[in-house]
């Protein structure tokens, strides 16, 4: 028996307050918003033990600890911290070594699987701060520092040896190229040398994804002439110890499969009809298909297609997940699953084209938006073309799964599409006549309509093609509602930091009068004077954007808006994890935890901090174009 999407879900224009899946609600009425401490700085936890003897003691204790632990799933950041604190207590060492100890525990979790990675599938990442600051002759190119092996620093030694073994070597930090290398399937294991600042951000990303990694902490975070325990590098750099089978399930092979749909598999799965040749693509009849296919094929993290593939895999024996990093080659999904995953992306990309027109956004994926590159009419038409393509792709899964499955998925997709438009419509209506009595719940309702249904459709589709979904009837909408709303609130928080990669300037949503939960929280908590000032800044003020934003930020901070919003995200995390705890099989539960850890990833780097080595995982970052 198939289940209709809106059957068991409360009418969307009224977020239920009694059922578990109600959106995380800010405490309102008499109790003031939960006052959360400022996000704790971790700089005092990133000390490196002074002596080699002390460092070796911590290292030995970490190795012993990990030997007693299973490898069925990577440690979460929270578990790593608990283990590290316990170890430092045992060793009678200060809390300041927490970051150092967490890195070493992570190392020994992955060491055997890293050593089982062939040399030509390994990446050696070296920090440029190891170079001889005064005398280094090397220049920088798009891949980082192009070491000339002059021998003035240890970079040359590692680089020469590693390249002889077959490693790819990068002297770079934070370059997006690192992500591309991981996703595109060139490397299966990473040996990284970096300071604890950079490693702190890398830990939760790489470990969650399940990329076997081994990191050597630099002795300090000074950005030049830094030092490290060189024997720790040589201890693993030239060792290869094959393992009978992968020990830890990993989602990387499914991440790669989702990306390959829009790369080397694209033309096979979605052959062109009217734009087969460059001439045809430039012709009036072929140009719409050409622009649509180009837009679909380029840009984006392929997050929703990943969910569909991973959900299908989780309920059909989890061959991909259990295959670990080496599963990529053998990874074969039925083309029906491929097509439905591509359909989800086509709907998503169509909504972005229309969204950019409605918000008159200038850039998307670092490129000019379609309506600016062409014109509004052409962009609208391309968006409609992608919607049609989506329905055609879903219909084609009948060959593998039958008409009933195809019609169920079609029903969920169309339902998700209608809700997305309801949410977008509500947002535009508010922008046209802003009502500063808007309650936070009103903003959350819009989020639940705009973001959650796409996650729901992606998750449901994978499960439906994988078999019966009755047992997930309540879980799917409840889980995706929390995930979607939490994702959007995180997005609002990120908007106040800006995003160089996507040319996103900080505070744009506020100045664009988007009805965000941040603005609603401010409207709710503000005094009458502050509310009047909010109106003046957003509707009447002629000051420059920077001045308006700093005045807005001051009111938001006075009203504890950022802390309350982070508390909402914490609630969404707790609720999604609670829902996931009840799910079988284990592989689907792992996927749900993975979605929570990546979509609702904890850390939001402070605006002034340099980009981390591994920027957000190549599936999800907190921007609408995930
Ligand atoms: S070995 Fe390479 S990185 Fe080091 S100083 Fe020489 S050129 Fe620069």
PDB file of N, CA, C and O and ligand atoms in Angstrom, residues 131-132 136-138 145 147-153 155-156, ligand 1:
ATOM      1  N   UNK A 131      56.962  26.541   5.144  1.00  0.00           N
ATOM      2  CA  UNK A 131      58.030  26.970   4.225  1.00  0.00           C
ATOM      3  C   UNK A 131      59.006  27.903   4.926  1.00  0.00           C
ATOM      4  O   UNK A 131      58.692  28.458   5.988  1.00  0.00           O
ATOM      5  N   UNK A 132      60.179  28.084   4.330  1.00  0.00           N
ATOM      6  CA  UNK A 132      61.172  28.996   4.903  1.00  0.00           C
ATOM      7  C   UNK A 132      60.702  30.413   4.607  1.00  0.00           C
ATOM      8  O   UNK A 132      60.857  30.921   3.492  1.00  0.00           O
ATOM      9  N   UNK A 136      61.945  31.393   0.844  1.00  0.00           N
ATOM     10  CA  UNK A 136      61.264  30.464  -0.076  1.00  0.00           C
ATOM     11  C   UNK A 136      61.072  31.086  -1.459  1.00  0.00           C
ATOM     12  O   UNK A 136      60.439  32.131  -1.581  1.00  0.00           O
ATOM     13  N   UNK A 137      61.611  30.483  -2.508  1.00  0.00           N
ATOM     14  CA  UNK A 137      61.504  31.040  -3.878  1.00  0.00           C
ATOM     15  C   UNK A 137      60.207  30.668  -4.580  1.00  0.00           C
ATOM     16  O   UNK A 137      59.920  31.154  -5.664  1.00  0.00           O
ATOM     17  N   UNK A 138      59.394  29.824  -3.934  1.00  0.00           N
ATOM     18  CA  UNK A 138      58.216  29.270  -4.632  1.00  0.00           C
ATOM     19  C   UNK A 138      57.096  30.298  -4.772  1.00  0.00           C
ATOM     20  O   UNK A 138      56.951  31.190  -3.935  1.00  0.00           O
ATOM     21  N   UNK A 145      50.829  26.478  -2.933  1.00  0.00           N
ATOM     22  CA  UNK A 145      52.253  26.832  -3.078  1.00  0.00           C
ATOM     23  C   UNK A 145      52.923  25.809  -3.996  1.00  0.00           C
ATOM     24  O   UNK A 145      52.836  24.603  -3.763  1.00  0.00           O
ATOM     25  N   UNK A 147      55.966  24.335  -4.610  1.00  0.00           N
ATOM     26  CA  UNK A 147      57.311  24.184  -4.021  1.00  0.00           C
ATOM     27  C   UNK A 147      58.359  23.870  -5.092  1.00  0.00           C
ATOM     28  O   UNK A 147      58.123  23.040  -5.967  1.00  0.00           O
ATOM     29  N   UNK A 148      59.480  24.545  -5.029  1.00  0.00           N
ATOM     30  CA  UNK A 148      60.569  24.336  -6.008  1.00  0.00           C
ATOM     31  C   UNK A 148      61.622  23.389  -5.470  1.00  0.00           C
ATOM     32  O   UNK A 148      62.732  23.296  -6.008  1.00  0.00           O
ATOM     33  N   UNK A 149      61.323  22.711  -4.383  1.00  0.00           N
ATOM     34  CA  UNK A 149      62.218  21.704  -3.785  1.00  0.00           C
ATOM     35  C   UNK A 149      63.627  22.274  -3.558  1.00  0.00           C
ATOM     36  O   UNK A 149      64.617  21.601  -3.838  1.00  0.00           O
ATOM     37  N   UNK A 150      63.709  23.517  -3.066  1.00  0.00           N
ATOM     38  CA  UNK A 150      65.042  24.110  -2.879  1.00  0.00           C
ATOM     39  C   UNK A 150      65.718  23.499  -1.662  1.00  0.00           C
ATOM     40  O   UNK A 150      66.915  23.653  -1.465  1.00  0.00           O
ATOM     41  N   UNK A 151      64.886  22.805  -0.786  1.00  0.00           N
ATOM     42  CA  UNK A 151      65.482  22.122   0.370  1.00  0.00           C
ATOM     43  C   UNK A 151      65.626  22.998   1.587  1.00  0.00           C
ATOM     44  O   UNK A 151      66.104  22.561   2.638  1.00  0.00           O
ATOM     45  N   UNK A 152      65.161  24.248   1.499  1.00  0.00           N
ATOM     46  CA  UNK A 152      65.313  25.146   2.653  1.00  0.00           C
ATOM     47  C   UNK A 152      64.327  24.799   3.762  1.00  0.00           C
ATOM     48  O   UNK A 152      64.435  25.306   4.886  1.00  0.00           O
ATOM     49  N   UNK A 153      63.344  23.948   3.427  1.00  0.00           N
ATOM     50  CA  UNK A 153      62.428  23.516   4.503  1.00  0.00           C
ATOM     51  C   UNK A 153      62.002  22.082   4.247  1.00  0.00           C
ATOM     52  O   UNK A 153      62.284  21.536   3.170  1.00  0.00           O
ATOM     53  N   UNK A 155      59.270  20.791   3.535  1.00  0.00           N
ATOM     54  CA  UNK A 155      58.241  20.524   2.519  1.00  0.00           C
ATOM     55  C   UNK A 155      58.845  19.732   1.358  1.00  0.00           C
ATOM     56  O   UNK A 155      58.259  18.751   0.876  1.00  0.00           O
ATOM     57  N   UNK A 156      60.035  20.111   0.946  1.00  0.00           N
ATOM     58  CA  UNK A 156      60.669  19.417  -0.192  1.00  0.00           C
ATOM     59  C   UNK A 156      60.867  17.941   0.114  1.00  0.00           C
ATOM     60  O   UNK A 156      60.559  17.082  -0.709  1.00  0.00           O
TER      61      UNK A 156
HETATM   62  S1  LIG B   1      61.526  23.534  -0.063  1.00  0.00           S
HETATM   63 FE1  LIG B   1      59.818  24.361  -1.236  1.00  0.00          FE
HETATM   64  S2  LIG B   1      58.488  25.284   0.234  1.00  0.00           S
HETATM   65 FE2  LIG B   1      60.407  24.955   1.252  1.00  0.00          FE
HETATM   66  S3  LIG B   1      61.460  26.874   1.035  1.00  0.00           S
HETATM   67 FE3  LIG B   1      62.056  25.575  -0.679  1.00  0.00          FE
HETATM   68  S4  LIG B   1      60.687  26.051  -2.337  1.00  0.00           S
HETATM   69 FE4  LIG B   1      59.816  26.872  -0.436  1.00  0.00          FE
END
